[in-house]
């Protein structure tokens, strides 16, 4: 009974398949599954072979043992059978062709149940060597098919995950750094999918920032230019890279020199050693890391003079050029009368990039806490210029200006105002005057007192002379002793 049911199911399958073969696509090196859903290949006698011949078998199954595989070295370790599929891993060129699943229906009656045609997908890129960004690459994806069956649908997936439909067997792409990596040709048919891949190397620089570099005066920003770490100078040299340069193009507003473009640094790839040549450094220095492809610049502390575009170029012999531009915007607070002010003086403070601000960028002022400007500035909109008709002592201190896009601060600049009062100057003069007067008075008093003192001493001296006998006379008396007894008498 069981045998009969089995026989009937096989017969049904045979009728259903009726000699048609199932096409399966795969690329070399990939894994492919030949589906056996619903055939219960793990019960009964089954054979997998390249032809309908039983001798040429790759794998077989009987009710007493599990699946067994051919000893042929070509297949060793690459075949396996699950409930629903016969799996071939690491598909080789010789594998493409027919695979037949047969069943032993009764003794010496082996019938093919299912036939598969394994068809090859070939993906290729032209040129096969590395490309410089901007060059075109042609990607071709080809599927082998006997009868030009248009059942398969083909598209390409870029490394970034973009889908590009293939027309007339190929696609053309003008590559950028984002296209570096593995491209997949995806072949889909009857809800199945297979892929073939090809790798592309694109020589490009890392993307420049989308927005300008907003920095405050006196800050030391890095000006970045480098190629990705997966590339090397060797690959650039192989495509005949000749020179690397840094240029500075000042913003029109701060252009003091007639030339519009200044060369700052250069590297010649023709030289044996890779090293920077300083042309006109403007105080900038290349960062360490040249060998790793980091050609960024370190800046000194920047001023309004450094506003402009910094351009890094990689020049190839074939007119090809890779270029990155970093715009540097220096924020500065300018006081119309300098930082040292007198009380009552008019002053304008301007927070500026040297040109009108882009519409999406605004400023926010932070005057010293006690400044009257705190209350005058509205909460929402601050002007780039603050007009102070008369500065007062409360305006003394640090004024900060924040440059903002949306709610986020891009950078901020500061200025310290020192306000001295005119009154205090007059006070100083008065105090000095008073001090001088007091000094003169004291001097006079002193002189007068000294004078009087001297007069008194004079007078006392004269009186003494009269009263006290001169020692000379006493001596005279002693030297004449004869006189002495006489006078004593
Ligand atoms: C290049 O060097 C600078 C300074 O050391 C560093 O800030 C920057 O991140 C480096 N760039 C890359 C891509 O490594
Ligand atoms: C300040 O700006 C106003 C107009 O914005 C101008 O009239 C005035 O002369 C300026 N004052 C100073 C001290 O620069």
Tab-separated table of N, CA, C and O in Angstrom, residues 78-129:
chain	number	residue	atom	x	y	z
A	78	UNK	N	31.925	19.811	-1.035
A	78	UNK	CA	31.118	20.885	-1.620
A	78	UNK	C	29.647	20.512	-1.777
A	78	UNK	O	28.848	21.337	-2.200
A	79	UNK	N	29.304	19.253	-1.473
A	79	UNK	CA	27.915	18.824	-1.673
A	79	UNK	C	27.245	18.531	-0.337
A	79	UNK	O	27.871	18.008	0.586
A	80	UNK	N	25.963	18.859	-0.239
A	80	UNK	CA	25.198	18.497	0.953
A	80	UNK	C	23.722	18.425	0.560
A	80	UNK	O	23.309	19.038	-0.436
A	81	UNK	N	22.970	17.658	1.341
A	81	UNK	CA	21.541	17.514	1.049
A	81	UNK	C	20.754	17.853	2.302
A	81	UNK	O	21.073	17.384	3.396
A	82	UNK	N	19.756	18.709	2.154
A	82	UNK	CA	18.854	18.990	3.272
A	82	UNK	C	17.475	18.493	2.850
A	82	UNK	O	17.318	17.924	1.759
A	83	UNK	N	16.464	18.703	3.678
A	83	UNK	CA	15.123	18.217	3.392
A	83	UNK	C	14.594	18.792	2.069
A	83	UNK	O	13.932	18.100	1.308
A	84	UNK	N	14.972	20.070	1.813
A	84	UNK	CA	14.369	20.765	0.677
A	84	UNK	C	15.318	21.098	-0.463
A	84	UNK	O	14.892	21.710	-1.442
A	85	UNK	N	16.629	20.765	-0.315
A	85	UNK	CA	17.549	21.172	-1.386
A	85	UNK	C	18.821	20.352	-1.436
A	85	UNK	O	19.237	19.749	-0.445
A	86	UNK	N	19.385	20.341	-2.627
A	86	UNK	CA	20.706	19.775	-2.871
A	86	UNK	C	21.607	21.000	-3.010
A	86	UNK	O	21.361	21.852	-3.875
A	87	UNK	N	22.612	21.124	-2.119
A	87	UNK	CA	23.405	22.354	-2.084
A	87	UNK	C	24.806	22.130	-2.622
A	87	UNK	O	25.474	21.176	-2.221
A	88	UNK	N	25.228	23.040	-3.520
A	88	UNK	CA	26.604	23.015	-4.040
A	88	UNK	C	27.261	24.309	-3.574
A	88	UNK	O	26.762	25.402	-3.881
A	89	UNK	N	28.345	24.170	-2.814
A	89	UNK	CA	29.039	25.390	-2.367
A	89	UNK	C	30.231	25.640	-3.272
A	89	UNK	O	30.723	24.718	-3.941
A	90	UNK	N	30.709	26.886	-3.267
A	90	UNK	CA	31.880	27.300	-4.041
A	90	UNK	C	31.804	26.756	-5.479
A	90	UNK	O	32.668	26.006	-5.921
A	91	UNK	N	30.785	27.158	-6.184
A	91	UNK	CA	30.523	26.679	-7.544
A	91	UNK	C	31.732	26.941	-8.459
A	91	UNK	O	32.302	28.038	-8.454
A	92	UNK	N	32.164	25.884	-9.188
A	92	UNK	CA	33.310	25.989	-10.091
A	92	UNK	C	32.827	26.080	-11.538
A	92	UNK	O	31.698	25.696	-11.851
A	93	UNK	N	33.716	26.520	-12.405
A	93	UNK	CA	33.401	26.643	-13.826
A	93	UNK	C	32.822	25.331	-14.407
A	93	UNK	O	31.835	25.344	-15.127
A	94	UNK	N	33.430	24.178	-14.016
A	94	UNK	CA	33.001	22.880	-14.567
A	94	UNK	C	31.627	22.455	-14.049
A	94	UNK	O	31.034	21.517	-14.570
A	95	UNK	N	31.139	23.126	-12.997
A	95	UNK	CA	29.855	22.724	-12.411
A	95	UNK	C	28.665	23.140	-13.276
A	95	UNK	O	27.595	22.527	-13.185
A	96	UNK	N	28.835	24.198	-14.082
A	96	UNK	CA	27.686	24.690	-14.844
A	96	UNK	C	27.234	23.619	-15.831
A	96	UNK	O	28.064	22.953	-16.449
A	97	UNK	N	25.944	23.402	-15.893
A	97	UNK	CA	25.412	22.349	-16.745
A	97	UNK	C	24.208	21.700	-16.075
A	97	UNK	O	23.524	22.336	-15.273
A	98	UNK	N	23.967	20.441	-16.422
A	98	UNK	CA	22.751	19.765	-15.974
A	98	UNK	C	22.965	18.950	-14.700
A	98	UNK	O	24.022	18.341	-14.514
A	99	UNK	N	21.948	18.927	-13.838
A	99	UNK	CA	21.910	18.065	-12.661
A	99	UNK	C	20.556	17.343	-12.670
A	99	UNK	O	19.528	17.973	-12.920
A	100	UNK	N	20.590	16.050	-12.431
A	100	UNK	CA	19.350	15.279	-12.496
A	100	UNK	C	19.110	14.577	-11.157
A	100	UNK	O	20.025	13.966	-10.596
A	101	UNK	N	17.881	14.689	-10.677
A	101	UNK	CA	17.475	13.951	-9.487
A	101	UNK	C	16.616	12.782	-9.966
A	101	UNK	O	15.623	12.993	-10.676
A	102	UNK	N	17.017	11.554	-9.629
A	102	UNK	CA	16.262	10.372	-10.083
A	102	UNK	C	15.811	9.548	-8.882
A	102	UNK	O	16.384	9.658	-7.788
A	103	UNK	N	14.778	8.740	-9.119
A	103	UNK	CA	14.255	7.876	-8.057
A	103	UNK	C	14.167	6.440	-8.574
A	103	UNK	O	13.799	6.216	-9.730
A	104	UNK	N	14.533	5.506	-7.690
A	104	UNK	CA	14.365	4.093	-8.019
A	104	UNK	C	12.903	3.749	-7.727
A	104	UNK	O	12.481	3.733	-6.584
A	105	UNK	N	12.155	3.553	-8.781
A	105	UNK	CA	10.720	3.314	-8.608
A	105	UNK	C	10.491	1.844	-8.259
A	105	UNK	O	9.804	1.505	-7.305
A	106	UNK	N	11.077	0.966	-9.049
A	106	UNK	CA	11.139	-0.442	-8.656
A	106	UNK	C	12.452	-1.014	-9.197
A	106	UNK	O	13.165	-0.321	-9.934
A	107	UNK	N	12.808	-2.194	-8.764
A	107	UNK	CA	14.104	-2.754	-9.117
A	107	UNK	C	14.380	-2.541	-10.606
A	107	UNK	O	13.530	-2.812	-11.444
A	108	UNK	N	15.575	-1.986	-10.875
A	108	UNK	CA	16.072	-1.673	-12.208
A	108	UNK	C	15.159	-0.745	-13.011
A	108	UNK	O	15.162	-0.739	-14.230
A	109	UNK	N	14.358	0.082	-12.276
A	109	UNK	CA	13.590	1.120	-12.979
A	109	UNK	C	13.858	2.466	-12.286
A	109	UNK	O	13.198	2.846	-11.341
A	110	UNK	N	14.894	3.132	-12.738
A	110	UNK	CA	15.279	4.435	-12.193
A	110	UNK	C	14.750	5.510	-13.117
A	110	UNK	O	15.028	5.494	-14.307
A	111	UNK	N	13.958	6.407	-12.538
A	111	UNK	CA	13.379	7.434	-13.396
A	111	UNK	C	13.822	8.827	-12.964
A	111	UNK	O	13.842	9.128	-11.764
A	112	UNK	N	14.143	9.711	-13.937
A	112	UNK	CA	14.466	11.091	-13.565
A	112	UNK	C	13.219	11.790	-13.021
A	112	UNK	O	12.141	11.657	-13.604
A	113	UNK	N	13.370	12.489	-11.907
A	113	UNK	CA	12.237	13.177	-11.278
A	113	UNK	C	12.300	14.679	-11.553
A	113	UNK	O	11.291	15.319	-11.817
A	114	UNK	N	13.522	15.188	-11.478
A	114	UNK	CA	13.669	16.635	-11.666
A	114	UNK	C	15.011	16.934	-12.333
A	114	UNK	O	16.023	16.319	-11.963
A	115	UNK	N	15.005	17.858	-13.293
A	115	UNK	CA	16.248	18.233	-13.965
A	115	UNK	C	16.502	19.732	-13.769
A	115	UNK	O	15.583	20.541	-13.887
A	116	UNK	N	17.747	20.062	-13.450
A	116	UNK	CA	18.125	21.471	-13.254
A	116	UNK	C	19.199	21.845	-14.260
A	116	UNK	O	20.068	21.026	-14.571
A	117	UNK	N	19.103	23.064	-14.735
A	117	UNK	CA	20.218	23.566	-15.545
A	117	UNK	C	20.848	24.721	-14.772
A	117	UNK	O	20.194	25.741	-14.509
A	118	UNK	N	22.114	24.493	-14.349
A	118	UNK	CA	22.830	25.528	-13.603
A	118	UNK	C	23.490	26.459	-14.613
A	118	UNK	O	24.350	26.031	-15.389
A	119	UNK	N	23.033	27.730	-14.635
A	119	UNK	CA	23.544	28.700	-15.609
A	119	UNK	C	24.445	29.726	-14.937
A	119	UNK	O	24.212	30.125	-13.801
A	120	UNK	N	25.423	30.140	-15.684
A	120	UNK	CA	26.452	31.011	-15.121
A	120	UNK	C	26.103	32.496	-15.251
A	120	UNK	O	25.626	32.937	-16.299
A	121	UNK	N	26.367	33.241	-14.174
A	121	UNK	CA	26.261	34.705	-14.220
A	121	UNK	C	27.695	35.229	-14.230
A	121	UNK	O	28.507	34.808	-13.407
A	122	UNK	N	28.002	36.108	-15.160
A	122	UNK	CA	29.350	36.676	-15.220
A	122	UNK	C	29.241	38.190	-15.079
A	122	UNK	O	28.515	38.833	-15.830
A	123	UNK	N	29.974	38.734	-14.115
A	123	UNK	CA	29.998	40.190	-13.932
A	123	UNK	C	31.404	40.672	-14.188
A	123	UNK	O	32.366	40.023	-13.772
A	124	UNK	N	31.529	41.784	-14.895
A	124	UNK	CA	32.870	42.321	-15.131
A	124	UNK	C	32.834	43.839	-15.179
A	124	UNK	O	31.787	44.434	-15.420
A	125	UNK	N	34.005	44.427	-14.917
A	125	UNK	CA	34.118	45.885	-14.935
A	125	UNK	C	35.206	46.274	-15.909
A	125	UNK	O	36.213	45.590	-16.031
A	126	UNK	N	34.972	47.383	-16.585
A	126	UNK	CA	35.980	47.887	-17.513
A	126	UNK	C	36.134	49.395	-17.313
A	126	UNK	O	35.147	50.091	-17.267
A	127	UNK	N	37.329	49.935	-17.160
A	127	UNK	CA	38.608	49.213	-17.126
A	127	UNK	C	38.763	48.421	-15.826
A	127	UNK	O	38.213	48.824	-14.812
A	128	UNK	N	39.544	47.351	-15.870
A	128	UNK	CA	39.658	46.527	-14.664
A	128	UNK	C	40.577	47.137	-13.607
A	128	UNK	O	40.474	46.800	-12.443
A	129	UNK	N	41.467	48.078	-14.022
A	129	UNK	CA	42.390	48.682	-13.055
A	129	UNK	C	41.665	49.776	-12.280
A	129	UNK	O	40.477	50.002	-12.469
